[in-house]
mmCIF file of C-alpha atoms and ligand atoms in Angstrom:
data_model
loop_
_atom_site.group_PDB
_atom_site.id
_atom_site.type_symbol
_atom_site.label_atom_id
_atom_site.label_comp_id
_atom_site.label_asym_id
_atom_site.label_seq_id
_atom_site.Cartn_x
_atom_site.Cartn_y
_atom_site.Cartn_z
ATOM 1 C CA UNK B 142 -22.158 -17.564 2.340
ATOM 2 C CA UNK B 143 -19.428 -15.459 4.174
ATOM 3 C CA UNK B 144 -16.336 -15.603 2.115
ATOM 4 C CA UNK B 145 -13.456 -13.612 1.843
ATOM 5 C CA UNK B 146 -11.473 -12.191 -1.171
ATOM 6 C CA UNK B 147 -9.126 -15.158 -0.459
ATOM 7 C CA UNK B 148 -11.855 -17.872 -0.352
ATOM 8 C CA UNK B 149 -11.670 -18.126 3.304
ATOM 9 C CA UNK B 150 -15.215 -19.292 4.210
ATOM 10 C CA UNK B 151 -16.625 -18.217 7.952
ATOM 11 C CA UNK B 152 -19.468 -19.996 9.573
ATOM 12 C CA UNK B 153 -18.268 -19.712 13.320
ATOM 13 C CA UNK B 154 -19.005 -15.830 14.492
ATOM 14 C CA UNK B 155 -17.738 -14.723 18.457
ATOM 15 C CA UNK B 156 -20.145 -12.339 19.465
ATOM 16 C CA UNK B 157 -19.544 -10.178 23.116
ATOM 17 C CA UNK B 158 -22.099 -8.905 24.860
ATOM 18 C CA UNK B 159 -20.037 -7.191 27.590
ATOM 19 C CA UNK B 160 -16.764 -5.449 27.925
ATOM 20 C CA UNK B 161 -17.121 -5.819 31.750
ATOM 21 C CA UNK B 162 -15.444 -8.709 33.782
ATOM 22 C CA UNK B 163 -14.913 -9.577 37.494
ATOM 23 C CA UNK B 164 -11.608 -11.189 37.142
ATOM 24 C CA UNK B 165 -7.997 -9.585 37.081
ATOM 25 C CA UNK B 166 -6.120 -11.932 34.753
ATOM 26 C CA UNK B 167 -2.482 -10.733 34.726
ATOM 27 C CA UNK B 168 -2.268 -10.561 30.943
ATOM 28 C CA UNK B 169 -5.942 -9.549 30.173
ATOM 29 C CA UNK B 170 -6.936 -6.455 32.987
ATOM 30 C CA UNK B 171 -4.452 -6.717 35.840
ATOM 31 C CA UNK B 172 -6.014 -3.726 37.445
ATOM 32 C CA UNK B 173 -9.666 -4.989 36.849
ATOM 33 C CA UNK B 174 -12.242 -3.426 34.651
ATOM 34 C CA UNK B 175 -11.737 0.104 34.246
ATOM 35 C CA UNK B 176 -14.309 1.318 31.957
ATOM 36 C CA UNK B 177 -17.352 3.270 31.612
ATOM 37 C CA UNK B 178 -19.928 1.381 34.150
ATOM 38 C CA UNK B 179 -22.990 2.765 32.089
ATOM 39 C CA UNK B 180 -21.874 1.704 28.533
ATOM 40 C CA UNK B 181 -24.421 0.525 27.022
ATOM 41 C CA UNK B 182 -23.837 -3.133 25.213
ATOM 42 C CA UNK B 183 -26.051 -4.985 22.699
ATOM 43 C CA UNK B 184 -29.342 -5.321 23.638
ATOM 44 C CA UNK B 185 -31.173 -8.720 23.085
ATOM 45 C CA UNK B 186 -33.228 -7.540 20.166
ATOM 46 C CA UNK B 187 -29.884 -6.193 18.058
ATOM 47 C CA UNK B 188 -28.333 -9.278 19.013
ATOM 48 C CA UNK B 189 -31.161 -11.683 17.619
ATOM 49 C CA UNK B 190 -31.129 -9.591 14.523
ATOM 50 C CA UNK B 191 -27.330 -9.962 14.311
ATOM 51 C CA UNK B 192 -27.401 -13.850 14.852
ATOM 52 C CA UNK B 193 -30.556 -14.397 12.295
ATOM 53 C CA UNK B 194 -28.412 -12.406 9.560
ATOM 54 C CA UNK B 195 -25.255 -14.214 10.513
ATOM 55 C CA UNK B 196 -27.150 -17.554 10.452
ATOM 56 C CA UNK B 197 -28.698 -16.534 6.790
ATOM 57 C CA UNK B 198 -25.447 -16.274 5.679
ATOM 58 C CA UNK B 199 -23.868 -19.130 6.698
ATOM 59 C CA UNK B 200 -23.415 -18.955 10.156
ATOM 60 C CA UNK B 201 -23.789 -22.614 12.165
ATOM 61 C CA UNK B 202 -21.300 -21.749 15.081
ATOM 62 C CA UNK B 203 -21.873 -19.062 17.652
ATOM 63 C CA UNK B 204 -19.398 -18.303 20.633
ATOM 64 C CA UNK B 205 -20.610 -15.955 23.217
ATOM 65 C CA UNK B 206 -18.476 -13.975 24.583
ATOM 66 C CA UNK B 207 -16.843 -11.027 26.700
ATOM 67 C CA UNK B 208 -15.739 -9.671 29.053
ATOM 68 C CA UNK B 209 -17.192 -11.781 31.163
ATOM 69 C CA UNK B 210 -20.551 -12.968 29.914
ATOM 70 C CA UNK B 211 -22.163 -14.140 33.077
ATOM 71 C CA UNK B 212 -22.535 -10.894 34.208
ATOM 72 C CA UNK B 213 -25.291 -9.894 32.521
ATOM 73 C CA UNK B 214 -28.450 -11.020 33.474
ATOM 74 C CA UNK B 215 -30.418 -11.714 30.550
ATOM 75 C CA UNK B 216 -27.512 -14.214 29.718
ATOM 76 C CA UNK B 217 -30.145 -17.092 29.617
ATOM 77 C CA UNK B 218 -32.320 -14.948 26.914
ATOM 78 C CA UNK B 219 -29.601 -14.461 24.920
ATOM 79 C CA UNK B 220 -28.457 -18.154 24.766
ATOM 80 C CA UNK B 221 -31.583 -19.029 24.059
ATOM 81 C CA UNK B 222 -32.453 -16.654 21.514
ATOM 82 C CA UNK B 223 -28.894 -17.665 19.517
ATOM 83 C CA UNK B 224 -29.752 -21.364 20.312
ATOM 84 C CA UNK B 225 -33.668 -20.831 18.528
ATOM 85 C CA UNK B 226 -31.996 -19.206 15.347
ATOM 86 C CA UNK B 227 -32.494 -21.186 12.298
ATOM 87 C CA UNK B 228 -28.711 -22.720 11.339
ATOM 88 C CA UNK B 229 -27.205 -22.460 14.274
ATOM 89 C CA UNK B 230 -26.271 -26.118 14.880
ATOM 90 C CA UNK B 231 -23.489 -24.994 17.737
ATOM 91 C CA UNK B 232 -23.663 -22.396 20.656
ATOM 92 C CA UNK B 233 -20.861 -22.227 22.762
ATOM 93 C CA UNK B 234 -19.587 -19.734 25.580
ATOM 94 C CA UNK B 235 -16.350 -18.740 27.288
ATOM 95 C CA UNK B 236 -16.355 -17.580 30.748
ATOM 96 C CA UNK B 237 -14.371 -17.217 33.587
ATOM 97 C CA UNK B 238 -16.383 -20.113 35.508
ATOM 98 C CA UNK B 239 -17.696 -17.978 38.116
ATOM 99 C CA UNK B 240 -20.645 -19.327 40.266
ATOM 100 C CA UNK B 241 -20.376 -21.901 37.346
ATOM 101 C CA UNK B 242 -22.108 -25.275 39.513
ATOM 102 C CA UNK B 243 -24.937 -22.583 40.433
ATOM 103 C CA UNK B 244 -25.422 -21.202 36.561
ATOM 104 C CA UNK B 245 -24.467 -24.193 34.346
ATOM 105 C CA UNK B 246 -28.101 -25.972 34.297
ATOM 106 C CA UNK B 247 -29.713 -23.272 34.283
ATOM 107 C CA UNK B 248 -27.185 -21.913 30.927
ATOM 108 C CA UNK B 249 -27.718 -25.458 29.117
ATOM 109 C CA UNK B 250 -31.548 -25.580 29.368
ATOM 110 C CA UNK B 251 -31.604 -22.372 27.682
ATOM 111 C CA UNK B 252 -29.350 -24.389 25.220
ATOM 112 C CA UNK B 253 -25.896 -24.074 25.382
ATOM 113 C CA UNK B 254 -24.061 -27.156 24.338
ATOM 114 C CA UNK B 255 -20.143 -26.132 24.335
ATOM 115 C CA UNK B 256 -18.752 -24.656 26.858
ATOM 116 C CA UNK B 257 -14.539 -22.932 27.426
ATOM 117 C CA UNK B 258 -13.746 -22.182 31.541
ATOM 118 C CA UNK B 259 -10.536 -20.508 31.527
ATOM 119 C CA UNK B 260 -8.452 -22.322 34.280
ATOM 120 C CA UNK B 261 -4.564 -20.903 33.730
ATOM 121 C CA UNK B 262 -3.415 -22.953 36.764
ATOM 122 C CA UNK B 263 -4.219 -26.319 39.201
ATOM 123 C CA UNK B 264 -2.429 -24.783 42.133
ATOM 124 C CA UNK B 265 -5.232 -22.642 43.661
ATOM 125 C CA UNK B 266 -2.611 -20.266 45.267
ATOM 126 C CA UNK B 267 -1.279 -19.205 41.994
ATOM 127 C CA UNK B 268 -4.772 -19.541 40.241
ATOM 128 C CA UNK B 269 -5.895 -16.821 42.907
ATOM 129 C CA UNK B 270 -2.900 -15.079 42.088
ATOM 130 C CA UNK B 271 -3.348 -14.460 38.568
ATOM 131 C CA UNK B 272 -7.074 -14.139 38.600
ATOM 132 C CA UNK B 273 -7.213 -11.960 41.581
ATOM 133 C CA UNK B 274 -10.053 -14.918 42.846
ATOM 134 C CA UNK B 275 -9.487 -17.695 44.892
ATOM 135 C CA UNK B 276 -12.266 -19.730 43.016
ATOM 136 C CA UNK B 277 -10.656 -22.429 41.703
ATOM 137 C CA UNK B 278 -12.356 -25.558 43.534
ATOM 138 C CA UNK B 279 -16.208 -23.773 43.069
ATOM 139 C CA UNK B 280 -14.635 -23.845 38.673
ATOM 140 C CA UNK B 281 -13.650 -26.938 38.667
ATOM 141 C CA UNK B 282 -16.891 -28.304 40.353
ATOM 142 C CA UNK B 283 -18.938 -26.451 37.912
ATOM 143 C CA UNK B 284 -16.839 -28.777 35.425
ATOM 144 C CA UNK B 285 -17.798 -31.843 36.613
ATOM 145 C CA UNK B 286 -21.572 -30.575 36.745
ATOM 146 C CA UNK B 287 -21.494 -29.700 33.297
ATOM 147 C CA UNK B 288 -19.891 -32.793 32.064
ATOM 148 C CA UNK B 289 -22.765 -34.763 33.904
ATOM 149 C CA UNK B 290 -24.996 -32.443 31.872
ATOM 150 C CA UNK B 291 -23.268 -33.863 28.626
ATOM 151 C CA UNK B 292 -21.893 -30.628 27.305
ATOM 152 C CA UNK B 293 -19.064 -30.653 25.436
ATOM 153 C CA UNK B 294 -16.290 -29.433 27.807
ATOM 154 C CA UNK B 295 -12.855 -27.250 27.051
ATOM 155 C CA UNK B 296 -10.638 -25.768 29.903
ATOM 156 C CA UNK B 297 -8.068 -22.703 28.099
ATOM 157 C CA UNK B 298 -4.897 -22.098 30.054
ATOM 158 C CA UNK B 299 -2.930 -19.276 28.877
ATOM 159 C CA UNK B 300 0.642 -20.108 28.576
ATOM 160 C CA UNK B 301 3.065 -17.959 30.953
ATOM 161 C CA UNK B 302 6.722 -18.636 30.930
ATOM 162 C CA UNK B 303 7.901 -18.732 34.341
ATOM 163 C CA UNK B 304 4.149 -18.347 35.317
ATOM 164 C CA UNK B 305 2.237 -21.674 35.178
ATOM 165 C CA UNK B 306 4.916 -23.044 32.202
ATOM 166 C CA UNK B 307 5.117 -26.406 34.530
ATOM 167 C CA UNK B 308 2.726 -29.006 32.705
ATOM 168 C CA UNK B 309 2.932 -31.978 35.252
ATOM 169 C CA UNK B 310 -0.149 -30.682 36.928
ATOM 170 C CA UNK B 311 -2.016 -30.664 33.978
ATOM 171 C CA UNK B 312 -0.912 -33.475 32.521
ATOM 172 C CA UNK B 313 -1.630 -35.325 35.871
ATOM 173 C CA UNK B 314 -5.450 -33.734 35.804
ATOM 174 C CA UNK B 315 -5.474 -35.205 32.177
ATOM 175 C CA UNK B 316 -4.903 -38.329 32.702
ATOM 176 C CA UNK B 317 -8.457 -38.807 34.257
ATOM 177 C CA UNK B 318 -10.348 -35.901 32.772
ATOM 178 C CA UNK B 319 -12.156 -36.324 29.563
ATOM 179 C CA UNK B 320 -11.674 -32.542 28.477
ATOM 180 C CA UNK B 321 -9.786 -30.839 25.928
ATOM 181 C CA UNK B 322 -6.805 -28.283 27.424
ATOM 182 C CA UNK B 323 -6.232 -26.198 25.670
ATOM 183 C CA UNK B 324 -3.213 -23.976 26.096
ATOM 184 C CA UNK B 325 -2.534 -20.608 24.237
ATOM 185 C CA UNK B 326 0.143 -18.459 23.725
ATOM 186 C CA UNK B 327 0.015 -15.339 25.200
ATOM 187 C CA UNK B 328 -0.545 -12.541 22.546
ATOM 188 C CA UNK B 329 0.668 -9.578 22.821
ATOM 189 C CA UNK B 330 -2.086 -6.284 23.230
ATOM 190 C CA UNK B 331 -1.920 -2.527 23.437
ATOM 191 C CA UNK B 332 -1.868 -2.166 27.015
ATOM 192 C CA UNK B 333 0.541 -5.038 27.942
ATOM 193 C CA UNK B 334 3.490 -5.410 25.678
ATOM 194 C CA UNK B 335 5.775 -5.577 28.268
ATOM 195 C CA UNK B 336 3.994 -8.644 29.926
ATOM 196 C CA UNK B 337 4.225 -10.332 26.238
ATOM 197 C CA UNK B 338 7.980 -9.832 26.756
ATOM 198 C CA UNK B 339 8.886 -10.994 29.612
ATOM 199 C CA UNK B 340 5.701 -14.401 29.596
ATOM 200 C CA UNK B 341 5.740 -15.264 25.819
ATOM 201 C CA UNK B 342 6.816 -18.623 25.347
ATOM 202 C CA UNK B 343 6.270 -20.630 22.124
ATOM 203 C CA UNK B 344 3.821 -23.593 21.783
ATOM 204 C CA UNK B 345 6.469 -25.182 20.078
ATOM 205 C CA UNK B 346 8.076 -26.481 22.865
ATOM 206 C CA UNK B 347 5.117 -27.449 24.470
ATOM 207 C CA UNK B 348 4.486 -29.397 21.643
ATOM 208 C CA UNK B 349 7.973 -30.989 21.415
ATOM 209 C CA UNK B 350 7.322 -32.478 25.176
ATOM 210 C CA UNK B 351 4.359 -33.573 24.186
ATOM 211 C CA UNK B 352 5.468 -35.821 21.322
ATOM 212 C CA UNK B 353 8.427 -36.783 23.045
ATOM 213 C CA UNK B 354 6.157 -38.356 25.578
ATOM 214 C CA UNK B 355 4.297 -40.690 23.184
ATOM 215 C CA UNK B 356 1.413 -37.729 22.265
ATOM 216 C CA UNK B 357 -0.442 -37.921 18.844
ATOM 217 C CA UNK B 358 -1.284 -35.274 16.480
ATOM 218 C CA UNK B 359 -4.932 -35.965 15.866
ATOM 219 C CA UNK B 360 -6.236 -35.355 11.770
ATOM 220 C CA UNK B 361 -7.438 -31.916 11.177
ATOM 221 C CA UNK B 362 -10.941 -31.792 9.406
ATOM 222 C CA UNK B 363 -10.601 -29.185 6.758
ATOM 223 C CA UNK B 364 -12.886 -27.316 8.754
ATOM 224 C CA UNK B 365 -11.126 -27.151 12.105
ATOM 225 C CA UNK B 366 -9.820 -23.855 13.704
ATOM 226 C CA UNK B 367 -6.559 -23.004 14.337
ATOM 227 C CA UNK B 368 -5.700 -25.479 16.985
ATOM 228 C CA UNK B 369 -3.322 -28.048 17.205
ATOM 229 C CA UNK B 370 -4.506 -31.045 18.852
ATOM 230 C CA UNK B 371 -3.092 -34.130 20.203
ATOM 231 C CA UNK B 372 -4.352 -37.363 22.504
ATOM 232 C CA UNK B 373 -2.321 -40.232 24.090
ATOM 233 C CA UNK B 374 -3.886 -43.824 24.914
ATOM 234 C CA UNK B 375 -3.106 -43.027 28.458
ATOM 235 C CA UNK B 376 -4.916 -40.287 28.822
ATOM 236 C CA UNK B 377 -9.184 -39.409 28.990
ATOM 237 C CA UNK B 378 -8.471 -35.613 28.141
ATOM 238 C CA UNK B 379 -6.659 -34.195 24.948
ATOM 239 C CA UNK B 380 -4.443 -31.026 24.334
ATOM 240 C CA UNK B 381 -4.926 -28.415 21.982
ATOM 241 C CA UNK B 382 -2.047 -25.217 21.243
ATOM 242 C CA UNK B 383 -3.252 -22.507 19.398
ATOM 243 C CA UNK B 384 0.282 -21.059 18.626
ATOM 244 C CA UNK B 385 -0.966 -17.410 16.763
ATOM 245 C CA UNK B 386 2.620 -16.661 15.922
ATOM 246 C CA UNK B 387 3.391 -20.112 14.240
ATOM 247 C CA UNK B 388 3.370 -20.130 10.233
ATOM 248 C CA UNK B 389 0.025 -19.863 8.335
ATOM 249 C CA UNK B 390 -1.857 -19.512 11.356
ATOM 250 C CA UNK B 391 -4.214 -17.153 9.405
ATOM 251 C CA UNK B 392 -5.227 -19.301 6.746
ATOM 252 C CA UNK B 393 -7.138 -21.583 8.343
ATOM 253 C CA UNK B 394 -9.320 -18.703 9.615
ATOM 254 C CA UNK B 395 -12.817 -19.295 9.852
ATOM 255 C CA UNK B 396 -14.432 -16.823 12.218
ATOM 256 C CA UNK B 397 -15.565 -13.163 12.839
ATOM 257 C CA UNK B 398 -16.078 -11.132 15.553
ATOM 258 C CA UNK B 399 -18.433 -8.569 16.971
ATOM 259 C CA UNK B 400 -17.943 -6.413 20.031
ATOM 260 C CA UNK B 401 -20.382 -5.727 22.575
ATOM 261 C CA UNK B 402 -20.890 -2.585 21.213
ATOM 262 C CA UNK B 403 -21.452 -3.274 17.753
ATOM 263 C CA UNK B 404 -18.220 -3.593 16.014
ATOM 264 C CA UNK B 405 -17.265 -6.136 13.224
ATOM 265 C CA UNK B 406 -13.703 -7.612 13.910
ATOM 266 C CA UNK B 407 -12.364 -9.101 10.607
ATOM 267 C CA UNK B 408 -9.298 -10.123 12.968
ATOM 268 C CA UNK B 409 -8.385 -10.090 16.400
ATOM 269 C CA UNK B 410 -5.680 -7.982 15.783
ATOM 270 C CA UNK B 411 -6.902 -5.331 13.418
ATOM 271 C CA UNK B 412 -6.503 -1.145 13.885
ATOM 272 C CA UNK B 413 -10.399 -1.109 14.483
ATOM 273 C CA UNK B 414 -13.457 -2.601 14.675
ATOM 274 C CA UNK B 415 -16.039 -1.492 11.820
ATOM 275 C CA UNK B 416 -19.201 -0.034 13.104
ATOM 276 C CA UNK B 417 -22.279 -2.202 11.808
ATOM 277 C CA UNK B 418 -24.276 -0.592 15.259
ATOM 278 C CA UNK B 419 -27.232 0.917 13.024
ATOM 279 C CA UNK B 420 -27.789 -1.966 10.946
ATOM 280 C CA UNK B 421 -27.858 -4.168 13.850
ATOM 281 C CA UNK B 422 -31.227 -2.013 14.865
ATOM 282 C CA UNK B 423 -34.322 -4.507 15.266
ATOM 283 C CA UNK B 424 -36.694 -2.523 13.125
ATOM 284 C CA UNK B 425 -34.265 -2.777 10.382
ATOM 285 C CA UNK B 426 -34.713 -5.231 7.275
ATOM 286 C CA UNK B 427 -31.775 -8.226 7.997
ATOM 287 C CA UNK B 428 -31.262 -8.277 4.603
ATOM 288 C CA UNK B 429 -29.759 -4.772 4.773
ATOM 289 C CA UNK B 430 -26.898 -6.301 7.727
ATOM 290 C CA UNK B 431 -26.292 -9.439 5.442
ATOM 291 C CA UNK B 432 -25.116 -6.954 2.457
ATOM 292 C CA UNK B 433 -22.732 -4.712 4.895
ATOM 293 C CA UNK B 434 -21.145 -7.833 6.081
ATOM 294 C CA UNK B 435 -20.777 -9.223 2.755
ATOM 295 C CA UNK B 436 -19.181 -5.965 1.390
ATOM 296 C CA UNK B 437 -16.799 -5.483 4.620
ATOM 297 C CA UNK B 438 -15.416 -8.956 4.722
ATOM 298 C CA UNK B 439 -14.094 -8.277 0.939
ATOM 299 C CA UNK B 440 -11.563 -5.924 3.385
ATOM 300 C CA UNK B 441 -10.170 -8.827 5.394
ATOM 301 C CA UNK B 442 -6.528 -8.968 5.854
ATOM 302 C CA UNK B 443 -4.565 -12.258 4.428
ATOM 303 C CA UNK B 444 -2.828 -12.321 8.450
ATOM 304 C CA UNK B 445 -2.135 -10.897 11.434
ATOM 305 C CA UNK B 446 1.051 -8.763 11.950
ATOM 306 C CA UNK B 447 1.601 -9.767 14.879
ATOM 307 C CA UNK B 448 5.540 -11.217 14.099
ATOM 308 C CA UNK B 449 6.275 -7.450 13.262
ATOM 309 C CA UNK B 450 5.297 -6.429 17.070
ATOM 310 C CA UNK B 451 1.956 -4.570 15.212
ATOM 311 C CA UNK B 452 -0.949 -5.972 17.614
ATOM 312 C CA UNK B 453 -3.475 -3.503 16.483
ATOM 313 C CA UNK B 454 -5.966 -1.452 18.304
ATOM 314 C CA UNK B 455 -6.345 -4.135 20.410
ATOM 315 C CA UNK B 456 -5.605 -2.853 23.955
ATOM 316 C CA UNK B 457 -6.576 -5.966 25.907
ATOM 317 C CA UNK B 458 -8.549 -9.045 24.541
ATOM 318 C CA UNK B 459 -11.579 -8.392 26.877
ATOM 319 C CA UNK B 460 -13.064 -5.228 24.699
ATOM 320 C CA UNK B 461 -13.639 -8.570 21.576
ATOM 321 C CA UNK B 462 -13.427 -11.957 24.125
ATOM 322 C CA UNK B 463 -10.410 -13.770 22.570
HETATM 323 N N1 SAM L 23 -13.918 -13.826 30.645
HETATM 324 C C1 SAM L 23 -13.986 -14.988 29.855
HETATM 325 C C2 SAM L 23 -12.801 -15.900 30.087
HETATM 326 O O1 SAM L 23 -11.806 -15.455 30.622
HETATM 327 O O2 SAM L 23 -12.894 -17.071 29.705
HETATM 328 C C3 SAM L 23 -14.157 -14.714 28.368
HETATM 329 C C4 SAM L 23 -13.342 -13.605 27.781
HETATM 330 S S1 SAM L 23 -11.600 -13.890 27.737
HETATM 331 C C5 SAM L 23 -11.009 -12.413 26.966
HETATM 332 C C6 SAM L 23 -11.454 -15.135 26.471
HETATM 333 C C7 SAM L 23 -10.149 -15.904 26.449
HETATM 334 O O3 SAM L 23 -9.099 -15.042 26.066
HETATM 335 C C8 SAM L 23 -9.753 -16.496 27.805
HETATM 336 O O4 SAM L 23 -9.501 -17.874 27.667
HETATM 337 C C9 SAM L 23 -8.478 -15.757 28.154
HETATM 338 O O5 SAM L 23 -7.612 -16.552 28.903
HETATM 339 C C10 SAM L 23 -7.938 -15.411 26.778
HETATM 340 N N2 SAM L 23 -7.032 -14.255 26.793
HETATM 341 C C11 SAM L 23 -7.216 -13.029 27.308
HETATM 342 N N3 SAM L 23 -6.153 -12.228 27.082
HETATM 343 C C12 SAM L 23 -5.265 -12.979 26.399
HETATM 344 C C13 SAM L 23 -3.960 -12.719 25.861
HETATM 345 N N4 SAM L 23 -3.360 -11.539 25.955
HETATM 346 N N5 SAM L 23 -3.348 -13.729 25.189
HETATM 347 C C14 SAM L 23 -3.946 -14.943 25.046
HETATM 348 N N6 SAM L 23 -5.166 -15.243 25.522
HETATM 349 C C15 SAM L 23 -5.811 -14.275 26.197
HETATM 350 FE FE1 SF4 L 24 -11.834 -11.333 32.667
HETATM 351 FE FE2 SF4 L 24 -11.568 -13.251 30.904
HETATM 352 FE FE3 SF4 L 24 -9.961 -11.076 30.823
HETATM 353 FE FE4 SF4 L 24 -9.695 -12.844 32.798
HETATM 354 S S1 SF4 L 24 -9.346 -13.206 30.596
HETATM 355 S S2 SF4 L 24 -9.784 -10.601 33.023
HETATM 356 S S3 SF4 L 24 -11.743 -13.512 33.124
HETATM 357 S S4 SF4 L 24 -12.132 -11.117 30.436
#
């Protein structure tokens, strides 16, 4: 099992397979991607290795991420191969939702059963606007098409003051969508501290309105991540807040990364990411990966340091997916 030197188990591991993405979120790569185009990411074999040792030690959850993840075209190999691993009970993805009614079937017969769409606003003039794509109707079709499919459905909408910090719309869309929103603070990265500044706003108050208008916390398994979520008899969909910069945020952390080029992230927000590349090699024993993990997570940070402005080497959350 995956544990940490502060008994923090992890079963749930976010794995991206590409840095690249189409999109030009505002707080995420305003100016689009910008890296090197021939960079070479995880190929399937090192990421079947990585899943099997992952899955050996504990592993049951796997998010794939990026980047955006539909861009590469052996997506449907990979989900499969992650959803054919021995312990892996869920596989989930996050993506941007493009071309999502043409790729969803194909994505869930390969076996994906969860899936996040990022949708930061209802209004498709300021979706386009802070997406750089006017795609919003094509997203939210995909939606319906993989609700029909029985997936388990979550929309996350990044929370921008004086961006999309209305929540009628949503809360309108909610009352006759059986999804989980879930809205998250912005956090603040290398390259865009001074969008943190001037969008930040806390969950809190978020939260506040939300009980005010007859929401209801719902109970926390033990084993639930970090967010916060609430339902209202009114209402088919729920709302989560995953509030990073609220109190003891880190301890209910439950879940590592890897970047698309073969880092291990013990936190979102750490300096680096520690280079496990050579033992993710598919001629190498497993066995060999399961004991570097196990030694490196002894190194895990109790929290973020986020309240003290330090956001890491992070430069922009699509390098390790969210
Ligand atoms: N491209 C996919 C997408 O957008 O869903 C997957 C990768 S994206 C980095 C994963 C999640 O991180 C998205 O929901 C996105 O909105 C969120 N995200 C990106 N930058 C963020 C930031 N600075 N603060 C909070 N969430 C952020
Ligand atoms: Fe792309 Fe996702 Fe970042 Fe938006 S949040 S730019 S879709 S990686």
């Amino acid at each position: 099992m995956l544990t940490d030197a502060l008994g923090r188990r992890f079963y749930y591991l976010r794995l991206s397979i590409t840095d690249v993405c189409n999109f030009r979120c505002t707080y995420c790569l305003p100016d689009g991607y910008q890296g090197k185009p021939n960079e070479s990411f995880l190929t399937l074999p090192e990421i079947r290795q990585t899943i099997t040792a992952f899955a050996d030690l504990g592993t049951e959850k796997i998010r794939i991420t990026g980047g955006e993840p539909s861009l590469r075209k052996d997506l449907p190999d990979i989900i499969a191969a992650a959803a054919q691993t021995k312990g892996i009970r869920t596989l989930a993805m996050t993506s941007n939702g493009y071309k999502l009614p043409k790729r969803i079937d194909g994505w869930v017969e390969a076996g994906l059963n969860q899936l996040n769409v990022s949708i930061d606003s209802l209004d498709p003039r300021q979706f386009a606007s802070i997406t750089g794509h006017d795609r919003l109707q094509e997203i939210l079709t995909g939606l319906d098409r993989a609700a029909e499919l029985g997936i388990k459905v979550k929309v996350n909408a990044v929370l921008m003051r004086g961006l999309n910090d209305q929540l009628s719309e949503f809360l309108g869309w909610l009352k006759h969508t059986p999804v989980t929103l879930r809205f998250i603070e912005v956090m603040e990265t290398g390259d865009h501290s001074d969008f943190f500044k001037k969008h930040h706003m806390s969950g809190q108050s978020v939260k506040q309105q939300l009980l005010n208008e007859g929401w209801q916390p719902v109970l926390r398994a033990k084993s639930d991540g970090p967010a916060e979520e609430f339902w209202h008899p009114d209402y088919q969909g729920r709302i989560g807040l995953i509030m990073p910069y609220s109190k003891d945020f880190c301890a209910s952390c439950n879940r590592l990364r890897v970047s698309s080029l073969g880092k291990l992230h013990l936190c979102l927000f750490s300096d680096h990411g520690l280079d496990i590349r050579p033992w993710m090699a598919a001629e190498r024993d497993p066995a060999e990966l399961q004991e570097k993990l196990v030694s490196l997570l002894q190194h895990k940070a109790p929290s973020h340091l986020l309240h003290e402005g330090k956001s890491g080497g992070t430069q922009n959350l699509s390098i390790i997916g969210g």
